[in-house]
């Protein structure tokens, strides 16, 4: 009886913790089951893989349709439908959100990973991710300064039902593409794109995480932002649960290798990691969620988040095709220019989109 | 429209970042293209060098390391973008216990063609490289601990760390 009362009283917190635990467990386990090291889940890497599979860039080592992505969107959609929260809506600066999606992937590609992979890298003992954590927190703080001072992307209005189905339908079709592998889709034979956990594990993990993330509103930048803005501990508990679970799994499996050197998919340009993640933090705060959250919101009918998701796919193509993405040696010249220009543009947009009294 | 202090801070930051982008763009203009051009193999030179690589491999397999090293060196000089030549030269240097050159050549090889670090590829030589690193890393560390200002040992360690990152995998 007391247990039932406790669950009822703390239902939201418990769902948030469940989402964090699922994310940490799956993030660590998918890397053991075949996904690239320290990359059990990484939205930006997966978007680059997806763009490669669709033939949008030339890097044959980065071409695969990650079932996790479809799982996140469809799991989020299922949860929204069950809770009667599936609401097709949008119209709040979709073009800007598309461009924001591109910038999210640019920032992530400089650091080599999205905010989720940042946590997973830390949980694997990769201390090179520390500068990125600082960058992300600073970025979210800057983004919230804009929001506090009237940054506004416009009203969100209801849309005809079909609009909300577009992104889930695209990811459903991509799953079919993965299953039947038609000639026009490309799949890596070597490189990170060829490192894959079995589809049934990846898809199941994606669906479960997507479902729980929709129910708990799990978002890395949102957790940080809410904590900064209102000291709200509910969602940050999910983030802590995520990091601790991933750490526990890595310790148990013997994959915890602490240090700065020899870490998979990393580089030692800490300043650029900081700048890249700062860009991600500002953009995420401005559009209301990290890359992962955009996928979940697109699944629950938000066409604005859908525009950001399409922007992320375009971003995945751009960073590879234009050599913006960093390598183990560090960022490229194009990556450095793109980061600085992206930060400058975001600050300028923040200024122009302030609603003044 | 009246600008407040926040506006002025943001305008200054945006302008500084834009100037930084222009500066980095101008300073690095053409460097990436140059690097890409240097990494591109000339098919004619590659065809000319192919028999020499076979010869060098045969020399290495027959234990004639000095001759193999000299053959590899000539191929690497003639065709610096040939990852297979660097891979072979690295192995020869490793057998000769010339570890600084071995890690330098392995780094060159991996930066030109990451397939050499990929266990799914037929080119994979990760185990050989790891064995070399096991041998040489303590030596480089010892040299650095004796003389922290030793630039050569620092460069050797940097090569080792790059190779370790490449061999560890990851999505990049």
PDB file of C-alpha atoms in Angstrom, chain A residues 94-326:
ATOM      1  CA  UNK A  94      10.357  26.210 -39.313  1.00  0.00           C
ATOM      2  CA  UNK A  95      13.071  27.517 -41.647  1.00  0.00           C
ATOM      3  CA  UNK A  96      15.116  28.840 -38.733  1.00  0.00           C
ATOM      4  CA  UNK A  97      14.647  25.542 -36.930  1.00  0.00           C
ATOM      5  CA  UNK A  98      15.859  23.676 -40.025  1.00  0.00           C
ATOM      6  CA  UNK A  99      19.004  25.810 -40.012  1.00  0.00           C
ATOM      7  CA  UNK A 100      19.304  25.297 -36.247  1.00  0.00           C
ATOM      8  CA  UNK A 101      19.278  21.542 -36.913  1.00  0.00           C
ATOM      9  CA  UNK A 102      22.207  21.972 -39.315  1.00  0.00           C
ATOM     10  CA  UNK A 103      24.126  23.994 -36.695  1.00  0.00           C
ATOM     11  CA  UNK A 104      23.444  21.368 -34.028  1.00  0.00           C
ATOM     12  CA  UNK A 105      25.243  18.765 -36.115  1.00  0.00           C
ATOM     13  CA  UNK A 106      28.055  21.194 -36.977  1.00  0.00           C
ATOM     14  CA  UNK A 107      28.687  21.810 -33.268  1.00  0.00           C
ATOM     15  CA  UNK A 108      28.476  18.108 -32.445  1.00  0.00           C
ATOM     16  CA  UNK A 109      30.844  17.148 -35.268  1.00  0.00           C
ATOM     17  CA  UNK A 110      33.527  19.487 -33.929  1.00  0.00           C
ATOM     18  CA  UNK A 111      33.471  17.725 -30.574  1.00  0.00           C
ATOM     19  CA  UNK A 112      32.802  14.305 -32.179  1.00  0.00           C
ATOM     20  CA  UNK A 113      29.484  13.489 -30.548  1.00  0.00           C
ATOM     21  CA  UNK A 114      26.110  14.790 -29.423  1.00  0.00           C
ATOM     22  CA  UNK A 115      25.326  15.595 -25.761  1.00  0.00           C
ATOM     23  CA  UNK A 116      24.291  11.945 -25.210  1.00  0.00           C
ATOM     24  CA  UNK A 117      27.615  10.668 -26.521  1.00  0.00           C
ATOM     25  CA  UNK A 118      29.346  13.306 -24.418  1.00  0.00           C
ATOM     26  CA  UNK A 119      27.900  11.660 -21.300  1.00  0.00           C
ATOM     27  CA  UNK A 120      28.687   8.174 -22.645  1.00  0.00           C
ATOM     28  CA  UNK A 121      32.286   9.193 -23.363  1.00  0.00           C
ATOM     29  CA  UNK A 122      32.664  10.464 -19.806  1.00  0.00           C
ATOM     30  CA  UNK A 123      31.108   7.263 -18.465  1.00  0.00           C
ATOM     31  CA  UNK A 124      33.766   5.332 -20.412  1.00  0.00           C
ATOM     32  CA  UNK A 125      36.495   7.342 -18.689  1.00  0.00           C
ATOM     33  CA  UNK A 126      37.176   9.671 -21.625  1.00  0.00           C
ATOM     34  CA  UNK A 127      38.206  12.831 -19.793  1.00  0.00           C
ATOM     35  CA  UNK A 128      38.652  14.746 -23.051  1.00  0.00           C
ATOM     36  CA  UNK A 129      34.865  15.228 -22.898  1.00  0.00           C
ATOM     37  CA  UNK A 130      35.130  17.425 -19.783  1.00  0.00           C
ATOM     38  CA  UNK A 131      35.742  20.583 -21.815  1.00  0.00           C
ATOM     39  CA  UNK A 132      32.638  19.756 -23.864  1.00  0.00           C
ATOM     40  CA  UNK A 133      30.530  19.445 -20.693  1.00  0.00           C
ATOM     41  CA  UNK A 134      31.674  22.910 -19.630  1.00  0.00           C
ATOM     42  CA  UNK A 135      30.967  24.220 -23.139  1.00  0.00           C
ATOM     43  CA  UNK A 136      27.477  22.728 -23.176  1.00  0.00           C
ATOM     44  CA  UNK A 137      26.596  24.187 -19.755  1.00  0.00           C
ATOM     45  CA  UNK A 138      27.900  27.618 -20.774  1.00  0.00           C
ATOM     46  CA  UNK A 139      25.987  27.379 -24.058  1.00  0.00           C
ATOM     47  CA  UNK A 140      22.724  26.474 -22.352  1.00  0.00           C
ATOM     48  CA  UNK A 141      23.256  29.332 -19.886  1.00  0.00           C
ATOM     49  CA  UNK A 142      23.767  31.783 -22.783  1.00  0.00           C
ATOM     50  CA  UNK A 143      20.681  30.402 -24.535  1.00  0.00           C
ATOM     51  CA  UNK A 144      18.631  30.934 -21.385  1.00  0.00           C
ATOM     52  CA  UNK A 145      19.857  34.534 -21.136  1.00  0.00           C
ATOM     53  CA  UNK A 146      18.282  35.090 -24.565  1.00  0.00           C
ATOM     54  CA  UNK A 147      15.051  33.338 -23.541  1.00  0.00           C
ATOM     55  CA  UNK A 148      14.893  35.420 -20.362  1.00  0.00           C
ATOM     56  CA  UNK A 149      15.230  38.584 -22.412  1.00  0.00           C
ATOM     57  CA  UNK A 150      12.404  37.821 -24.800  1.00  0.00           C
ATOM     58  CA  UNK A 151      13.872  35.502 -27.467  1.00  0.00           C
ATOM     59  CA  UNK A 152      10.839  34.153 -29.312  1.00  0.00           C
ATOM     60  CA  UNK A 153      10.531  32.039 -32.460  1.00  0.00           C
ATOM     61  CA  UNK A 154       6.809  32.695 -32.985  1.00  0.00           C
ATOM     62  CA  UNK A 155       3.470  31.133 -32.094  1.00  0.00           C
ATOM     63  CA  UNK A 156       2.866  27.416 -32.401  1.00  0.00           C
ATOM     64  CA  UNK A 157      -0.460  26.609 -34.062  1.00  0.00           C
ATOM     65  CA  UNK A 158      -2.364  23.355 -34.580  1.00  0.00           C
ATOM     66  CA  UNK A 159      -1.810  21.714 -37.968  1.00  0.00           C
ATOM     67  CA  UNK A 160      -3.820  19.241 -40.032  1.00  0.00           C
ATOM     68  CA  UNK A 161      -3.305  15.720 -38.637  1.00  0.00           C
ATOM     69  CA  UNK A 162      -1.264  14.445 -41.585  1.00  0.00           C
ATOM     70  CA  UNK A 163       1.556  16.930 -40.856  1.00  0.00           C
ATOM     71  CA  UNK A 164       2.377  15.191 -37.608  1.00  0.00           C
ATOM     72  CA  UNK A 165       2.760  11.864 -39.371  1.00  0.00           C
ATOM     73  CA  UNK A 166       5.396  12.971 -41.889  1.00  0.00           C
ATOM     74  CA  UNK A 167       8.530  12.462 -39.761  1.00  0.00           C
ATOM     75  CA  UNK A 168       7.343   9.158 -38.187  1.00  0.00           C
ATOM     76  CA  UNK A 169       6.429   7.957 -41.712  1.00  0.00           C
ATOM     77  CA  UNK A 170       9.889   8.901 -43.029  1.00  0.00           C
ATOM     78  CA  UNK A 171      11.578   6.932 -40.248  1.00  0.00           C
ATOM     79  CA  UNK A 172       9.165   4.016 -40.762  1.00  0.00           C
ATOM     80  CA  UNK A 173      10.165   3.972 -44.440  1.00  0.00           C
ATOM     81  CA  UNK A 174      13.837   4.127 -43.476  1.00  0.00           C
ATOM     82  CA  UNK A 175      13.312   1.022 -41.351  1.00  0.00           C
ATOM     83  CA  UNK A 176      11.856  -0.725 -44.400  1.00  0.00           C
ATOM     84  CA  UNK A 177      14.885   0.465 -46.377  1.00  0.00           C
ATOM     85  CA  UNK A 178      17.147  -1.073 -43.732  1.00  0.00           C
ATOM     86  CA  UNK A 179      15.242  -4.346 -43.866  1.00  0.00           C
ATOM     87  CA  UNK A 180      15.174  -4.696 -47.677  1.00  0.00           C
ATOM     88  CA  UNK A 181      18.379  -2.754 -48.522  1.00  0.00           C
ATOM     89  CA  UNK A 182      17.469  -1.515 -52.019  1.00  0.00           C
ATOM     90  CA  UNK A 183      20.327  -0.576 -54.370  1.00  0.00           C
ATOM     91  CA  UNK A 184      19.840   3.186 -54.042  1.00  0.00           C
ATOM     92  CA  UNK A 185      20.695   3.060 -50.325  1.00  0.00           C
ATOM     93  CA  UNK A 186      24.349   2.676 -49.351  1.00  0.00           C
ATOM     94  CA  UNK A 187      25.690   0.669 -46.439  1.00  0.00           C
ATOM     95  CA  UNK A 188      29.279   0.769 -45.171  1.00  0.00           C
ATOM     96  CA  UNK A 189      31.345  -2.385 -45.377  1.00  0.00           C
ATOM     97  CA  UNK A 190      34.178  -0.972 -43.249  1.00  0.00           C
ATOM     98  CA  UNK A 191      34.515   1.902 -40.806  1.00  0.00           C
ATOM     99  CA  UNK A 192      32.120   3.185 -38.134  1.00  0.00           C
ATOM    100  CA  UNK A 193      29.110   2.718 -40.442  1.00  0.00           C
ATOM    101  CA  UNK A 194      29.808  -1.016 -40.536  1.00  0.00           C
ATOM    102  CA  UNK A 195      29.913  -1.259 -36.756  1.00  0.00           C
ATOM    103  CA  UNK A 196      26.390  -2.137 -35.780  1.00  0.00           C
ATOM    104  CA  UNK A 197      24.529  -3.928 -33.040  1.00  0.00           C
ATOM    105  CA  UNK A 198      21.895  -6.402 -34.270  1.00  0.00           C
ATOM    106  CA  UNK A 199      18.789  -4.648 -35.574  1.00  0.00           C
ATOM    107  CA  UNK A 200      16.513  -6.293 -33.013  1.00  0.00           C
ATOM    108  CA  UNK A 201      18.600  -4.935 -30.099  1.00  0.00           C
ATOM    109  CA  UNK A 202      19.000  -1.468 -31.614  1.00  0.00           C
ATOM    110  CA  UNK A 203      15.347  -1.087 -32.531  1.00  0.00           C
ATOM    111  CA  UNK A 204      14.076  -2.401 -29.197  1.00  0.00           C
ATOM    112  CA  UNK A 205      16.417  -0.088 -27.298  1.00  0.00           C
ATOM    113  CA  UNK A 206      15.307   2.831 -29.464  1.00  0.00           C
ATOM    114  CA  UNK A 207      11.607   2.115 -28.976  1.00  0.00           C
ATOM    115  CA  UNK A 208      11.901   1.723 -25.185  1.00  0.00           C
ATOM    116  CA  UNK A 209      14.046   4.840 -24.794  1.00  0.00           C
ATOM    117  CA  UNK A 210      11.799   6.825 -27.143  1.00  0.00           C
ATOM    118  CA  UNK A 211       8.707   5.768 -25.177  1.00  0.00           C
ATOM    119  CA  UNK A 212      10.206   6.624 -21.773  1.00  0.00           C
ATOM    120  CA  UNK A 213      11.802   9.847 -23.025  1.00  0.00           C
ATOM    121  CA  UNK A 214       8.451  11.087 -24.319  1.00  0.00           C
ATOM    122  CA  UNK A 215       6.793  10.349 -20.997  1.00  0.00           C
ATOM    123  CA  UNK A 216       9.590  11.939 -18.943  1.00  0.00           C
ATOM    124  CA  UNK A 217      10.496  14.830 -21.331  1.00  0.00           C
ATOM    125  CA  UNK A 218      14.103  13.615 -21.064  1.00  0.00           C
ATOM    126  CA  UNK A 219      16.503  16.095 -22.618  1.00  0.00           C
ATOM    127  CA  UNK A 220      20.164  16.677 -21.813  1.00  0.00           C
ATOM    128  CA  UNK A 221      20.169  20.436 -22.450  1.00  0.00           C
ATOM    129  CA  UNK A 222      16.654  20.811 -21.039  1.00  0.00           C
ATOM    130  CA  UNK A 223      17.788  19.164 -17.793  1.00  0.00           C
ATOM    131  CA  UNK A 224      20.725  21.536 -17.509  1.00  0.00           C
ATOM    132  CA  UNK A 225      18.602  24.530 -18.521  1.00  0.00           C
ATOM    133  CA  UNK A 226      15.802  23.781 -16.067  1.00  0.00           C
ATOM    134  CA  UNK A 227      18.318  23.328 -13.313  1.00  0.00           C
ATOM    135  CA  UNK A 228      19.982  26.645 -14.158  1.00  0.00           C
ATOM    136  CA  UNK A 229      16.665  28.480 -14.514  1.00  0.00           C
ATOM    137  CA  UNK A 230      14.597  27.044 -11.669  1.00  0.00           C
ATOM    138  CA  UNK A 231      16.780  24.562  -9.757  1.00  0.00           C
ATOM    139  CA  UNK A 232      14.341  21.858 -11.012  1.00  0.00           C
ATOM    140  CA  UNK A 233      15.920  18.561  -9.954  1.00  0.00           C
ATOM    141  CA  UNK A 234      13.341  16.216 -11.512  1.00  0.00           C
ATOM    142  CA  UNK A 235      14.852  15.963 -14.977  1.00  0.00           C
ATOM    143  CA  UNK A 236      18.447  16.366 -13.844  1.00  0.00           C
ATOM    144  CA  UNK A 237      17.903  13.205 -11.778  1.00  0.00           C
ATOM    145  CA  UNK A 238      17.302  11.424 -15.092  1.00  0.00           C
ATOM    146  CA  UNK A 239      20.592  12.789 -16.404  1.00  0.00           C
ATOM    147  CA  UNK A 240      22.429  11.597 -13.289  1.00  0.00           C
ATOM    148  CA  UNK A 241      20.727   8.170 -13.566  1.00  0.00           C
ATOM    149  CA  UNK A 242      21.828   8.005 -17.211  1.00  0.00           C
ATOM    150  CA  UNK A 243      25.471   8.776 -16.423  1.00  0.00           C
ATOM    151  CA  UNK A 244      25.648   6.469 -13.389  1.00  0.00           C
ATOM    152  CA  UNK A 245      24.008   3.540 -15.201  1.00  0.00           C
ATOM    153  CA  UNK A 246      26.374   3.859 -18.156  1.00  0.00           C
ATOM    154  CA  UNK A 247      29.318   4.077 -15.749  1.00  0.00           C
ATOM    155  CA  UNK A 248      28.133   1.006 -13.813  1.00  0.00           C
ATOM    156  CA  UNK A 249      27.718  -1.054 -17.013  1.00  0.00           C
ATOM    157  CA  UNK A 250      31.165   0.014 -18.258  1.00  0.00           C
ATOM    158  CA  UNK A 251      32.780  -0.843 -14.932  1.00  0.00           C
ATOM    159  CA  UNK A 252      31.026  -4.223 -14.891  1.00  0.00           C
ATOM    160  CA  UNK A 253      32.030  -5.016 -18.483  1.00  0.00           C
ATOM    161  CA  UNK A 254      35.579  -3.739 -17.983  1.00  0.00           C
ATOM    162  CA  UNK A 255      35.190  -0.990 -20.576  1.00  0.00           C
ATOM    163  CA  UNK A 256      36.003   1.851 -18.207  1.00  0.00           C
ATOM    164  CA  UNK A 257      39.408   3.162 -19.339  1.00  0.00           C
ATOM    165  CA  UNK A 258      40.020   6.474 -17.578  1.00  0.00           C
ATOM    166  CA  UNK A 259      42.383   8.990 -19.134  1.00  0.00           C
ATOM    167  CA  UNK A 260      42.911  11.591 -21.797  1.00  0.00           C
ATOM    168  CA  UNK A 261      44.934   9.474 -24.216  1.00  0.00           C
ATOM    169  CA  UNK A 262      43.945   6.740 -26.617  1.00  0.00           C
ATOM    170  CA  UNK A 263      40.201   7.334 -26.254  1.00  0.00           C
ATOM    171  CA  UNK A 264      38.057   6.167 -29.171  1.00  0.00           C
ATOM    172  CA  UNK A 265      36.599   8.838 -31.428  1.00  0.00           C
ATOM    173  CA  UNK A 266      38.209  11.750 -29.623  1.00  0.00           C
ATOM    174  CA  UNK A 267      40.772  14.486 -30.132  1.00  0.00           C
ATOM    175  CA  UNK A 268      42.814  16.689 -27.852  1.00  0.00           C
ATOM    176  CA  UNK A 269      41.626  20.113 -29.083  1.00  0.00           C
ATOM    177  CA  UNK A 270      39.788  20.970 -25.878  1.00  0.00           C
ATOM    178  CA  UNK A 271      39.113  24.575 -26.869  1.00  0.00           C
ATOM    179  CA  UNK A 272      37.294  23.539 -30.019  1.00  0.00           C
ATOM    180  CA  UNK A 273      35.345  20.850 -28.156  1.00  0.00           C
ATOM    181  CA  UNK A 274      34.245  23.604 -25.780  1.00  0.00           C
ATOM    182  CA  UNK A 275      33.226  25.910 -28.646  1.00  0.00           C
ATOM    183  CA  UNK A 276      31.399  23.158 -30.555  1.00  0.00           C
ATOM    184  CA  UNK A 277      29.363  22.112 -27.558  1.00  0.00           C
ATOM    185  CA  UNK A 278      28.714  25.751 -26.626  1.00  0.00           C
ATOM    186  CA  UNK A 279      27.126  26.153 -30.065  1.00  0.00           C
ATOM    187  CA  UNK A 280      25.017  23.042 -29.419  1.00  0.00           C
ATOM    188  CA  UNK A 281      23.992  24.365 -25.997  1.00  0.00           C
ATOM    189  CA  UNK A 282      22.885  27.781 -27.267  1.00  0.00           C
ATOM    190  CA  UNK A 283      20.971  26.360 -30.243  1.00  0.00           C
ATOM    191  CA  UNK A 284      19.320  23.632 -28.146  1.00  0.00           C
ATOM    192  CA  UNK A 285      18.155  26.150 -25.543  1.00  0.00           C
ATOM    193  CA  UNK A 286      16.766  28.394 -28.278  1.00  0.00           C
ATOM    194  CA  UNK A 287      14.782  25.685 -30.079  1.00  0.00           C
ATOM    195  CA  UNK A 288      13.666  23.922 -26.906  1.00  0.00           C
ATOM    196  CA  UNK A 289      15.678  20.719 -26.814  1.00  0.00           C
ATOM    197  CA  UNK A 290      18.820  18.776 -27.624  1.00  0.00           C
ATOM    198  CA  UNK A 291      19.121  16.735 -30.850  1.00  0.00           C
ATOM    199  CA  UNK A 292      17.605  13.702 -29.112  1.00  0.00           C
ATOM    200  CA  UNK A 293      14.644  15.713 -27.785  1.00  0.00           C
ATOM    201  CA  UNK A 294      13.975  17.045 -31.300  1.00  0.00           C
ATOM    202  CA  UNK A 295      13.485  13.452 -32.489  1.00  0.00           C
ATOM    203  CA  UNK A 296      11.069  12.696 -29.664  1.00  0.00           C
ATOM    204  CA  UNK A 297       9.081  15.898 -30.244  1.00  0.00           C
ATOM    205  CA  UNK A 298       8.942  15.163 -33.983  1.00  0.00           C
ATOM    206  CA  UNK A 299       7.461  11.777 -33.035  1.00  0.00           C
ATOM    207  CA  UNK A 300       4.736  13.396 -30.980  1.00  0.00           C
ATOM    208  CA  UNK A 301       3.588  15.557 -33.881  1.00  0.00           C
ATOM    209  CA  UNK A 302       5.691  18.732 -33.708  1.00  0.00           C
ATOM    210  CA  UNK A 303       6.438  19.808 -37.262  1.00  0.00           C
ATOM    211  CA  UNK A 304       8.825  22.436 -35.885  1.00  0.00           C
ATOM    212  CA  UNK A 305      10.926  19.681 -34.329  1.00  0.00           C
ATOM    213  CA  UNK A 306      10.464  17.816 -37.623  1.00  0.00           C
ATOM    214  CA  UNK A 307      12.079  20.753 -39.441  1.00  0.00           C
ATOM    215  CA  UNK A 308      14.999  20.564 -36.989  1.00  0.00           C
ATOM    216  CA  UNK A 309      15.301  16.798 -37.603  1.00  0.00           C
ATOM    217  CA  UNK A 310      15.419  17.356 -41.371  1.00  0.00           C
ATOM    218  CA  UNK A 311      18.014  20.056 -40.705  1.00  0.00           C
ATOM    219  CA  UNK A 312      20.031  17.540 -38.697  1.00  0.00           C
ATOM    220  CA  UNK A 313      19.981  15.091 -41.622  1.00  0.00           C
ATOM    221  CA  UNK A 314      21.123  17.922 -43.927  1.00  0.00           C
ATOM    222  CA  UNK A 315      23.745  18.822 -41.305  1.00  0.00           C
ATOM    223  CA  UNK A 316      24.974  15.223 -41.292  1.00  0.00           C
ATOM    224  CA  UNK A 317      25.510  15.499 -45.047  1.00  0.00           C
ATOM    225  CA  UNK A 318      27.116  18.942 -44.893  1.00  0.00           C
ATOM    226  CA  UNK A 319      29.676  18.163 -42.172  1.00  0.00           C
ATOM    227  CA  UNK A 320      30.902  15.112 -44.055  1.00  0.00           C
ATOM    228  CA  UNK A 321      30.747  16.497 -47.593  1.00  0.00           C
ATOM    229  CA  UNK A 322      32.442  19.780 -46.693  1.00  0.00           C
ATOM    230  CA  UNK A 323      35.036  18.249 -44.334  1.00  0.00           C
ATOM    231  CA  UNK A 324      33.671  20.197 -41.374  1.00  0.00           C
ATOM    232  CA  UNK A 325      33.737  17.194 -39.062  1.00  0.00           C
ATOM    233  CA  UNK A 326      36.779  16.709 -36.841  1.00  0.00           C
TER     234      UNK A 326
END
